[in-house]
Coordinates of C-alpha atoms and ligand atoms in Angstrom, one line a residue:
X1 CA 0.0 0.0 0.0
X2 CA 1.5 3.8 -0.7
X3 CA 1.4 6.3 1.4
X4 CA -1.5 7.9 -0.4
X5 CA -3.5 4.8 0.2
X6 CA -2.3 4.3 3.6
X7 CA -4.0 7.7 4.0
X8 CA -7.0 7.7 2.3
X9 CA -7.5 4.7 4.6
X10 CA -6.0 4.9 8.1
X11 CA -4.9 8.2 9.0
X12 CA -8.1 10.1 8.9
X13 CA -7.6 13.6 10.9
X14 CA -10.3 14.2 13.6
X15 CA -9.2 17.1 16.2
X16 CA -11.4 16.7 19.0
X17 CA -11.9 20.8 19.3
X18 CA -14.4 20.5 15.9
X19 CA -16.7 18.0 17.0
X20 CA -20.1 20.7 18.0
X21 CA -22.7 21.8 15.5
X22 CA -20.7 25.0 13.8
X23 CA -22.7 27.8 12.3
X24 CA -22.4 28.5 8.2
X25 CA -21.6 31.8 7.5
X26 CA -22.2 33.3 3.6
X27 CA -20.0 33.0 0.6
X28 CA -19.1 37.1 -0.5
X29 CA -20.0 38.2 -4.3
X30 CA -19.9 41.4 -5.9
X31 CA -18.8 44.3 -4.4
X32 CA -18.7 45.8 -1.1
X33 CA -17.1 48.4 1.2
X34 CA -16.6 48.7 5.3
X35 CA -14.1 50.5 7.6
X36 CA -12.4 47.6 8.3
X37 CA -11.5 44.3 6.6
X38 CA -10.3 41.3 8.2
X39 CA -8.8 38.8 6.2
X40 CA -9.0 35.2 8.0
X41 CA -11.1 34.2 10.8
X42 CA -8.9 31.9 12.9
X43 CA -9.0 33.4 16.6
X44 CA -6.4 36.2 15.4
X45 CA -9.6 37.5 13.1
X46 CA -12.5 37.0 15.2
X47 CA -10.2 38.6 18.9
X48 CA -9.8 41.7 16.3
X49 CA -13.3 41.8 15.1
X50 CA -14.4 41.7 18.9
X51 CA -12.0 44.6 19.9
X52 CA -13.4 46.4 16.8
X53 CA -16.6 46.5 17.5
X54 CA -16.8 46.6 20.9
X55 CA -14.0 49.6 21.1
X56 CA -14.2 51.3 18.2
X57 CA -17.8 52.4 16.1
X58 CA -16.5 50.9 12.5
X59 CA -17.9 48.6 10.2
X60 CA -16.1 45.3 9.7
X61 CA -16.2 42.9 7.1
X62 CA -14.6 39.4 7.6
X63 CA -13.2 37.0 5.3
X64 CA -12.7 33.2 5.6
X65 CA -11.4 31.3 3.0
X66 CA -12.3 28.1 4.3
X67 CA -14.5 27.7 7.3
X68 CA -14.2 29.7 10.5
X69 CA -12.0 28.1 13.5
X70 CA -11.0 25.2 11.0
X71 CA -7.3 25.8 10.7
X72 CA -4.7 26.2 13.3
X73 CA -7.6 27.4 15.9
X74 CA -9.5 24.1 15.7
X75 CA -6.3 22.2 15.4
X76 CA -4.0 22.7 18.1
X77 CA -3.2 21.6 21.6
X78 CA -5.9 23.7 23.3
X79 CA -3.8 24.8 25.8
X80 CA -4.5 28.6 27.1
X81 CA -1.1 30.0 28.0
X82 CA 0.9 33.3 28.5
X83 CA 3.8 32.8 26.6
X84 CA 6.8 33.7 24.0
X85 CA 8.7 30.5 22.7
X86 CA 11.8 32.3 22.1
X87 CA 13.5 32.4 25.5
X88 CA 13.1 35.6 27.6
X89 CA 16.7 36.0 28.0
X90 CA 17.7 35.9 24.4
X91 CA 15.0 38.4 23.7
X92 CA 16.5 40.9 26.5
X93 CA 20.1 40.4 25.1
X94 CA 18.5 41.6 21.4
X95 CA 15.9 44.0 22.0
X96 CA 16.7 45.3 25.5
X97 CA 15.0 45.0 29.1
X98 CA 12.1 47.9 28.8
X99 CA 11.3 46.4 25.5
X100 CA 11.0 43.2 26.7
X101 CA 9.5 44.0 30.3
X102 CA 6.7 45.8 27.8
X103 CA 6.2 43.2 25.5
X104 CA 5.7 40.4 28.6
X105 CA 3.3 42.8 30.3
X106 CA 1.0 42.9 27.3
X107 CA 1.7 38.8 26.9
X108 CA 0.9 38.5 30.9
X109 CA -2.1 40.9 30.6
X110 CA -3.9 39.1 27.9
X111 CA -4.9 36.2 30.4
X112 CA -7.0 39.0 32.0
X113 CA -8.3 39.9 28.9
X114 CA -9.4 36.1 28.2
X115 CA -11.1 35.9 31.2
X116 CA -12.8 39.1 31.1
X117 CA -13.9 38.1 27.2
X118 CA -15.2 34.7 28.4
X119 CA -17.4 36.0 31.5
X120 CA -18.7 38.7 29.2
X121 CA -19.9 36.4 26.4
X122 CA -20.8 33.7 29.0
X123 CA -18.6 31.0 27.8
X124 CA -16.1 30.9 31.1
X125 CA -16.9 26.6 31.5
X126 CA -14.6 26.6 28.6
X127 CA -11.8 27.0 30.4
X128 CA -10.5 23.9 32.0
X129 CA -7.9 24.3 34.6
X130 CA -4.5 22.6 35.0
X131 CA -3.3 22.2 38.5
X132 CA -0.3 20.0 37.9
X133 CA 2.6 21.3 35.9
X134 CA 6.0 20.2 35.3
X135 CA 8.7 20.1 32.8
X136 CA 11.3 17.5 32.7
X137 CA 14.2 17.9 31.0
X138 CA 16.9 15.4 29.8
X139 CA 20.6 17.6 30.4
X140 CA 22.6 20.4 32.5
X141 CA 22.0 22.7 28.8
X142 CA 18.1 22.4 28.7
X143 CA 18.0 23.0 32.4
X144 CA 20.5 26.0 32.3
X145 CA 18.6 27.5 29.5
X146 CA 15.3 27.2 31.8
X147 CA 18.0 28.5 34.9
X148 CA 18.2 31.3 32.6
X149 CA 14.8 32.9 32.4
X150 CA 14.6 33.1 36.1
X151 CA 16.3 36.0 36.7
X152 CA 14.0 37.9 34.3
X153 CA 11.1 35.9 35.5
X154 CA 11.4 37.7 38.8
X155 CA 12.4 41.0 37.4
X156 CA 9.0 41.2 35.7
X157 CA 7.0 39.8 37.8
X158 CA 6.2 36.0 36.2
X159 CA 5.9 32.7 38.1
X160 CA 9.0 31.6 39.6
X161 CA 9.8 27.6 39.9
X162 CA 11.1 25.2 41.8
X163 CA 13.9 22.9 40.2
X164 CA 14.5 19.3 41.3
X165 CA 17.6 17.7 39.8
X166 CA 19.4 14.4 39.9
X167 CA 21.7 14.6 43.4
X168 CA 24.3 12.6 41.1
X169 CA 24.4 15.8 38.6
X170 CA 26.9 18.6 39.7
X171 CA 25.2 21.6 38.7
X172 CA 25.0 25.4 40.4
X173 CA 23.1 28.3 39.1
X174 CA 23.3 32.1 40.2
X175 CA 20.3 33.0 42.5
X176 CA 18.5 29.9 41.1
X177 CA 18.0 27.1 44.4
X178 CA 18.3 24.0 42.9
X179 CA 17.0 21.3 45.1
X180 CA 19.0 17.8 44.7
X181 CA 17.2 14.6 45.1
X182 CA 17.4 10.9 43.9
X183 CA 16.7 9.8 40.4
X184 CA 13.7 7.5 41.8
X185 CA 12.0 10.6 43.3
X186 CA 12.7 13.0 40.3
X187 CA 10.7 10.2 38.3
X188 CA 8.1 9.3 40.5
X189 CA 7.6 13.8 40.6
X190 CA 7.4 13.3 36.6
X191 CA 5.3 9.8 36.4
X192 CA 7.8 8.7 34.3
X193 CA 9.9 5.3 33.2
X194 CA 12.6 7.1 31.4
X195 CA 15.6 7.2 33.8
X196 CA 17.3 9.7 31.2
X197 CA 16.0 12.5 32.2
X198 CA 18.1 14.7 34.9
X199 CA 15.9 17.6 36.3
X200 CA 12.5 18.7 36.7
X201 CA 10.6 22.2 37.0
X202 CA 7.7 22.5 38.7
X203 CA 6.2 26.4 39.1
X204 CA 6.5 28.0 43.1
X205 CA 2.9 29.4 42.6
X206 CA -0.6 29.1 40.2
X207 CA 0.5 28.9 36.4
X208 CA -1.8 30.9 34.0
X209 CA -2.5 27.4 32.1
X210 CA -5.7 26.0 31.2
X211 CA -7.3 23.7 28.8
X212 CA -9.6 26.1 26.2
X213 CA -11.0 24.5 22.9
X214 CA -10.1 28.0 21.1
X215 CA -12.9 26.9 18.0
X216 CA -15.6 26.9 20.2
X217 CA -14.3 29.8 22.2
X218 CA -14.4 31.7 18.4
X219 CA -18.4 30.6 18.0
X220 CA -18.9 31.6 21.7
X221 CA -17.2 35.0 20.8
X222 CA -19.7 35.2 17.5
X223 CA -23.0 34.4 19.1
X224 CA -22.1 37.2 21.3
X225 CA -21.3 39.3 18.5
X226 CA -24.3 38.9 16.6
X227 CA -26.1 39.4 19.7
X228 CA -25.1 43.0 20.0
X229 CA -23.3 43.9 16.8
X230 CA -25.3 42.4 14.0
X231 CA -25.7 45.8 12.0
X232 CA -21.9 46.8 11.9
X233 CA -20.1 43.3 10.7
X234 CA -20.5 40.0 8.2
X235 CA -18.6 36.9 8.1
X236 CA -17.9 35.2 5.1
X237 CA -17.2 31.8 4.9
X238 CA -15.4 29.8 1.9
X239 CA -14.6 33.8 0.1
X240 CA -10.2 33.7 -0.6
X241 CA -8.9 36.8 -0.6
X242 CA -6.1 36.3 -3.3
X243 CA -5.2 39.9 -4.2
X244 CA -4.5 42.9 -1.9
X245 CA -3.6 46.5 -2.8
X246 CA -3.6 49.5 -1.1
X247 CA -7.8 50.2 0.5
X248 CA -8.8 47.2 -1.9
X249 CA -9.0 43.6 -1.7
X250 CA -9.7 41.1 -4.8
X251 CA -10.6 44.6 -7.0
X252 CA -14.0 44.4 -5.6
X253 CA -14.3 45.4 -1.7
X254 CA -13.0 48.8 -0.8
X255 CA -12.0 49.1 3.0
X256 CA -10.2 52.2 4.8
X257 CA -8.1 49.5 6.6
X258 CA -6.9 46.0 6.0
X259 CA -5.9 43.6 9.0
X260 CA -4.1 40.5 8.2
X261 CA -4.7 37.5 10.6
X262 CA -3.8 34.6 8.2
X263 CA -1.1 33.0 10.4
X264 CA 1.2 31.6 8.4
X265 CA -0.7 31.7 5.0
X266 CA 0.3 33.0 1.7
X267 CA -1.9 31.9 -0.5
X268 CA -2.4 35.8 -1.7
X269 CA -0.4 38.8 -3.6
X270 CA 0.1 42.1 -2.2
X271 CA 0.8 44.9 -4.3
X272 CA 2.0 48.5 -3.2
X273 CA 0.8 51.9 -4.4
X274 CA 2.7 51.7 -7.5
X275 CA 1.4 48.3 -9.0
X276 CA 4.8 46.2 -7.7
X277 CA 4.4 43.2 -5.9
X278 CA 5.1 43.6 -2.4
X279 CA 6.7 40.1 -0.8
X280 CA 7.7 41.1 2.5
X281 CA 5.2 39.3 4.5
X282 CA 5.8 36.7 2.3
X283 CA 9.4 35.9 2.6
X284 CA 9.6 36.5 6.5
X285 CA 7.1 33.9 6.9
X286 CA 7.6 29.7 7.0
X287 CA 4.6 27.4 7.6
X288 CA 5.3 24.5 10.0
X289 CA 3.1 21.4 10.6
X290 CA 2.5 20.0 14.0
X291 CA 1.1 16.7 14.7
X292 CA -1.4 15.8 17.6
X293 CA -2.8 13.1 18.9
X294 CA -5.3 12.2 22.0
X295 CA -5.8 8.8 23.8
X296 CA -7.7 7.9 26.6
X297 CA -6.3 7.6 30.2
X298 CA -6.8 7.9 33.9
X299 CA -5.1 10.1 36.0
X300 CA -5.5 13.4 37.8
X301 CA -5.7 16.4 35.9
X302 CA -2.1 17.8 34.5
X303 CA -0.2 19.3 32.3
X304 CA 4.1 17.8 31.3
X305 CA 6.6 18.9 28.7
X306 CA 9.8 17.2 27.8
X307 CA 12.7 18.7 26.8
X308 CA 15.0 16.6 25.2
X309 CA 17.9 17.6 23.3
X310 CA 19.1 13.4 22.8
X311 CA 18.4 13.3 19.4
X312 CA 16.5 10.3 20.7
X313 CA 13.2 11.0 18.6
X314 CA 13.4 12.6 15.0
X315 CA 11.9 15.7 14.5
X316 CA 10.7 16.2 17.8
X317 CA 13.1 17.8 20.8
X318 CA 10.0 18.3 22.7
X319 CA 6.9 16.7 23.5
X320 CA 3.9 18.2 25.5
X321 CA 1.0 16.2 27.3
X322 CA -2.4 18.2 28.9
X323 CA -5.0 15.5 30.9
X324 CA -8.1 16.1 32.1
X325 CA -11.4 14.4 31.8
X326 CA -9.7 11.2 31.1
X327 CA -8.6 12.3 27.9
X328 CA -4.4 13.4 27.3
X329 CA -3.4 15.2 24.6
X330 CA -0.5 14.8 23.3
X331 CA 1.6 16.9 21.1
X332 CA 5.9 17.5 19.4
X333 CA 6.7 16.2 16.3
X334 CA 6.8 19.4 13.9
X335 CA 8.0 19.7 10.1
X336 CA 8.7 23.2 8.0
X337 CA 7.2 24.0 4.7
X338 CA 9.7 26.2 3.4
X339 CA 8.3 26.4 0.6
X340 CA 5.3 26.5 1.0
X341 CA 4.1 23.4 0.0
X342 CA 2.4 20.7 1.4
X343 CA 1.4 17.8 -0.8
X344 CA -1.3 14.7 0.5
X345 CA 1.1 12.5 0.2
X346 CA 3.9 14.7 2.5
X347 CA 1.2 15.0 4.9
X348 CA 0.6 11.5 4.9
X349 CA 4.2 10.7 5.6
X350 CA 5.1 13.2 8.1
X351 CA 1.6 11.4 10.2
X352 CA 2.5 8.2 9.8
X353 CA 6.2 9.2 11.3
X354 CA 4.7 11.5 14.1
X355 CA 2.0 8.6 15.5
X356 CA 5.7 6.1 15.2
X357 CA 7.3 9.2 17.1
X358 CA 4.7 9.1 19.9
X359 CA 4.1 5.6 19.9
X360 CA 8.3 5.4 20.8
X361 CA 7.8 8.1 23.2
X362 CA 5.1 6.8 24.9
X363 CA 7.1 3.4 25.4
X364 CA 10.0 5.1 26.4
X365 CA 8.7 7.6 29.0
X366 CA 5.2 5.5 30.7
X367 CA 6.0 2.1 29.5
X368 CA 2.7 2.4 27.7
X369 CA 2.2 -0.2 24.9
X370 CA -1.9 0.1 24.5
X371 CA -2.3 2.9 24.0
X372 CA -4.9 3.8 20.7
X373 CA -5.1 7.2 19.8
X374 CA -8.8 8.0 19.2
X375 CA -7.6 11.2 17.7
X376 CA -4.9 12.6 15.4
X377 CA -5.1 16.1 13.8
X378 CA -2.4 18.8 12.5
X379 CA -2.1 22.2 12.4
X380 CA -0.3 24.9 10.7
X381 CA 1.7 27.5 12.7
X382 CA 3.3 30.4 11.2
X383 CA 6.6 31.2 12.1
X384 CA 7.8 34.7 11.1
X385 CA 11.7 35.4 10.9
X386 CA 12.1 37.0 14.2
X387 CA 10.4 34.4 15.8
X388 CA 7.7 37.0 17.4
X389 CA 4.4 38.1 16.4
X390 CA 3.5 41.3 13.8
X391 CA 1.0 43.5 15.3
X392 CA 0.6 47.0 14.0
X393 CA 0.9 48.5 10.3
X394 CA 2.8 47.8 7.5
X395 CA 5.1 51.0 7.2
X396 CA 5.1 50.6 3.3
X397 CA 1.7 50.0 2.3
X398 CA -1.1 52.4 3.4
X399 CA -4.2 51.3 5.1
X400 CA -2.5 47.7 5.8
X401 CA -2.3 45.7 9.2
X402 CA -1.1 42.9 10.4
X403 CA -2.0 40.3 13.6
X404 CA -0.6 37.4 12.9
X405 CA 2.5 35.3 13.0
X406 CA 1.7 32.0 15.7
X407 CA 5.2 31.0 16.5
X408 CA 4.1 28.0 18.1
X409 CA 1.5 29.9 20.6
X410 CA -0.9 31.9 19.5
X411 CA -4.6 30.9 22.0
X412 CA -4.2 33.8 24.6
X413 CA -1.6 36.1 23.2
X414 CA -3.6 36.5 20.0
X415 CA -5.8 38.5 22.5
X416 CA -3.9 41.3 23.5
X417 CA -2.4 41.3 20.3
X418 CA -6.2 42.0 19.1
X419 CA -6.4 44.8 21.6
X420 CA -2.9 46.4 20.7
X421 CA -3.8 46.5 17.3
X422 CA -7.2 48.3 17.9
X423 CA -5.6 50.8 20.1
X424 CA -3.1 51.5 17.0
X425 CA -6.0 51.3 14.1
X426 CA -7.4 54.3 16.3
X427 CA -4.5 56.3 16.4
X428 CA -3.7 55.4 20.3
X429 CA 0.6 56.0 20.6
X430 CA 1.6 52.7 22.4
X431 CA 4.6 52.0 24.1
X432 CA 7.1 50.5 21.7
X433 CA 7.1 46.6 21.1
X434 CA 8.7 43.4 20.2
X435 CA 5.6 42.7 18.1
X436 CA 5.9 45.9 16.1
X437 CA 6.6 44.7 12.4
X438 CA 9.9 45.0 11.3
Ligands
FAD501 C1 -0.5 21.6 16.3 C2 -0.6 22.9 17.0 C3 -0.7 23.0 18.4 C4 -0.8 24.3 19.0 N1 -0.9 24.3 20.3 C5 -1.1 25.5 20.9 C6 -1.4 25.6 22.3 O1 -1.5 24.6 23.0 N2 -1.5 26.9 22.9 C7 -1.4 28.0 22.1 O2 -1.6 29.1 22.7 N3 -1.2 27.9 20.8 C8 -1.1 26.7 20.2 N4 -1.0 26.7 18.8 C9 -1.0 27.9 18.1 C10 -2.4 28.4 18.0 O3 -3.2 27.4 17.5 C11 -2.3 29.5 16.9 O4 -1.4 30.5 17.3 C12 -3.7 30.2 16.7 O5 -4.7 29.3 16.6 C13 -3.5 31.0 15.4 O6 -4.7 31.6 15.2 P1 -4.9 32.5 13.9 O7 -6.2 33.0 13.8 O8 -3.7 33.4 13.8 O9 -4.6 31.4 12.7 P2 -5.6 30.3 12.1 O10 -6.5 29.7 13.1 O11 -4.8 29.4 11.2 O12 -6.5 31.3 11.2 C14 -6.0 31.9 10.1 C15 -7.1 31.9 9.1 O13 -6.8 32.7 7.9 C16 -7.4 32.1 6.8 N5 -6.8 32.6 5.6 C17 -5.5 32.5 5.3 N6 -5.3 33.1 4.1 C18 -6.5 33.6 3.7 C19 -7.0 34.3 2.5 N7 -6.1 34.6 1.5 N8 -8.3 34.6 2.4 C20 -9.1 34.3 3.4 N9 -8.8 33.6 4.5 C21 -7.5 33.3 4.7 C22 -7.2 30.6 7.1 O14 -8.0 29.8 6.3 C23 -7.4 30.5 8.5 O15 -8.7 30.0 8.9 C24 -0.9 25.4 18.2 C25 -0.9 25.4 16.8 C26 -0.8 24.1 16.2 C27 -0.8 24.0 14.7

């Protein structure tokens, strides 16, 4: 059997965030005008319609090429978290400590902006919480990178951890207390089989993480929305947006401004003022794939990462696992599109390697053997060149915005980024950031 077969017929994706009845929303024809268009409506699109229209008194149109919630929004891990992937200390070394403090407060505020969003549209049982957290990790350069954000972790204000390593590893860190136990403790703290890893982290205090089904928290959002907003936006569903120019998108819907959230998407020209094609977005930007699965277990509620720098498992130096309600997610192996392109068959290949990756994994680190998955999905993140988010305006084309960029997390931070941008459409002068596009 080929791989195309083999797909056709085993690996059928099912993320478990798109199983609830999901409202239709209009194709677009002919032409049109608004204030404000949005092109995409993953949770970038619909955080930045809500901020429009409940801050601002503009009209919005909103564009979906496919369906809403249906790409990296319904296909991800589902975990709500406040965080930057690039570590904090590499970020202060290139863009300085106020920039960085900034940038963190905005990340650290959007939590409170999730919450508040949730109670308001009555949708707060989304949000599942996480009371057990740890990280294990598998050498003395994993945990020193970790070591390394403390410092700045305290500066500004963010949870402080506890770190339990191997009393056979000689290790001291600067201001960090490490505390040294045996190897048969450190496992039993991470539920774990694999007598590889050295150290584990476990957070001093309550850890802004929770489980959020971001699709349905994107339908909550709209229901709300229509509820009090119906005469100032539309949503179109299965309406591409393939050409932009300055105030016009596909020649036929004028808008004042144009806000980006297409993730890592570039199925679509821009052009500038003078008719030239305009591939900055374009270049800066590479898709990635990352592969999830869910099995059914029993434990209490919590949340593990593993960082492993071994080599041990292709593709995948880290793997993360969320459990509650008897069901673990499970989530690492990730593959770039650099080009762009991402045949059937690839796809195919790169699932059947990720459900072998985790298959190993799960061996390796819980002795598990039996373990079906009763879901598998993927995702597409976007990863921009800086590693960081755009939010604000594109200094060379008038009228354009952007909101987009995942770098691997994207639930919770794609709401303050929302907000930011709103502030900015509306003139507000902002504190300078590391999301501002380059
Ligand atoms: C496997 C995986 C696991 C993840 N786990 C987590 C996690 O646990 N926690 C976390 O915080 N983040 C996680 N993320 C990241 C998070 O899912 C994303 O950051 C977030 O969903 C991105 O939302 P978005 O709206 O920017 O993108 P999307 O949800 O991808 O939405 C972008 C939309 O734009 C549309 N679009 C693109 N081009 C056009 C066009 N030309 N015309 C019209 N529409 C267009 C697309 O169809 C798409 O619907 C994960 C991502 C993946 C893939």
């Amino acid at each position: 059997m080929d791989i195309a077969q083999h797909y056709e017929q085993e690996i059928s994706f099912n993320s478990p965030w798109l199983q609830f009845e999901r409202t239709h929303f209009q194709k677009h024809q002919g032409n049109s005008s608004c204030d404000v268009a949005i092109v995409g409506g993953g949770i970038s699109g619909i955080m930045t319609l809500y901020y429009l229209l409940t801050e601002t008194d503009k009209n919005v149109l909103l564009f979906e090429q496919g369906r809403i919630a249906s790409q990296a929004s319904g296909n991800n891990a589902a975990l709500a978290c406040i965080h930057i992937e690039r570590p904090i200390q590499e970020l202060v070394e290139e863009f300085g400590i106020e920039k960085t403090r900034q940038s963190f407060l905005e990340v650290d505020q959007s939590w409170d902006l999730m919450l508040d969003i949730l109670d308001r549209v009555g949708a707060r049982s989304l949000l599942k919480p996480l009371p057990n957290i740890s990280l294990a990790m598998s050498s003395k350069e994993v945990l020193l990178g970790h070591t390394g954000r403390e410092k700045y972790n305290r500066e500004f204000g963010r949870t402080k951890w506890h770190y339990y390593v191997d009393e056979k590893i000689d290790v001291a860190f600067d201001g960090v207390e490490i505390h040294r136990i045996p190897k048969e403790e450190l496992l039993e703290k991470l539920h774990i089989v694999d007598d590889e890893f050295i150290a584990v982290a476990v957070p001093q205090e309550q850890l802004n993480l929770a489980r959020l089904n971001s699709a349905e928290f994107c339908f909550a959002v709209i229901d709300f929305l229509s509820k009090h907003y119906s005469e100032r936006f539309t949503i179109y569903e299965e309406s591409p947006i393939a050409r932009i120019k300055p105030h016009l998108l596909n020649e036929a819907i004028q808008a004042d401004d144009i806000i980006l959230c297409t993730n890592g998407y570039k199925g679509f020209e821009i052009f500038s003022e003078t008719g030239a094609r305009f591939d900055k977005l374009h270049n800066a930007l590479t898709p990635r794939e990352g592969y999830m699965a869910a099995f059914k277990d029993t434990r209490e509620p919590y949340a593990q990462a593993f960082f492993d720098d071994r080599g041990r498992y292709k593709d995948s130096p880290y793997f993360y696992l969320s459990h509650i309600e008897q069901f673990t997610v499970l989530g690492g192996p990730e593959f770039d599109q650099p080009d762009g392109i991402h045949t059937q068959e690839k796809i195919a290949e790169r699932a059947l390697t990720s459900q072998e990756i985790y298959r190993e994994f799960l061996k390796n680190s819980y002795n598990k053997t039996d373990c079906p998955f009763s879901h598998f999905w993927m995702g597409i993140m976007g990863y921009t060149s800086n590693g960081l988010r755009w939010v604000g305006q594109e200094p060379e084309i008038p009228g354009l915005w952007y909101n987009l960029g995942c770098n691997g997390i994207g639930i919770t931070t794609s709401i303050g980024a929302a907000k930011r941008l709103v502030a900015l459409i509306q003139g507000q002068k902002l504190p300078a950031s590391l999301f501002d596009p380059t």
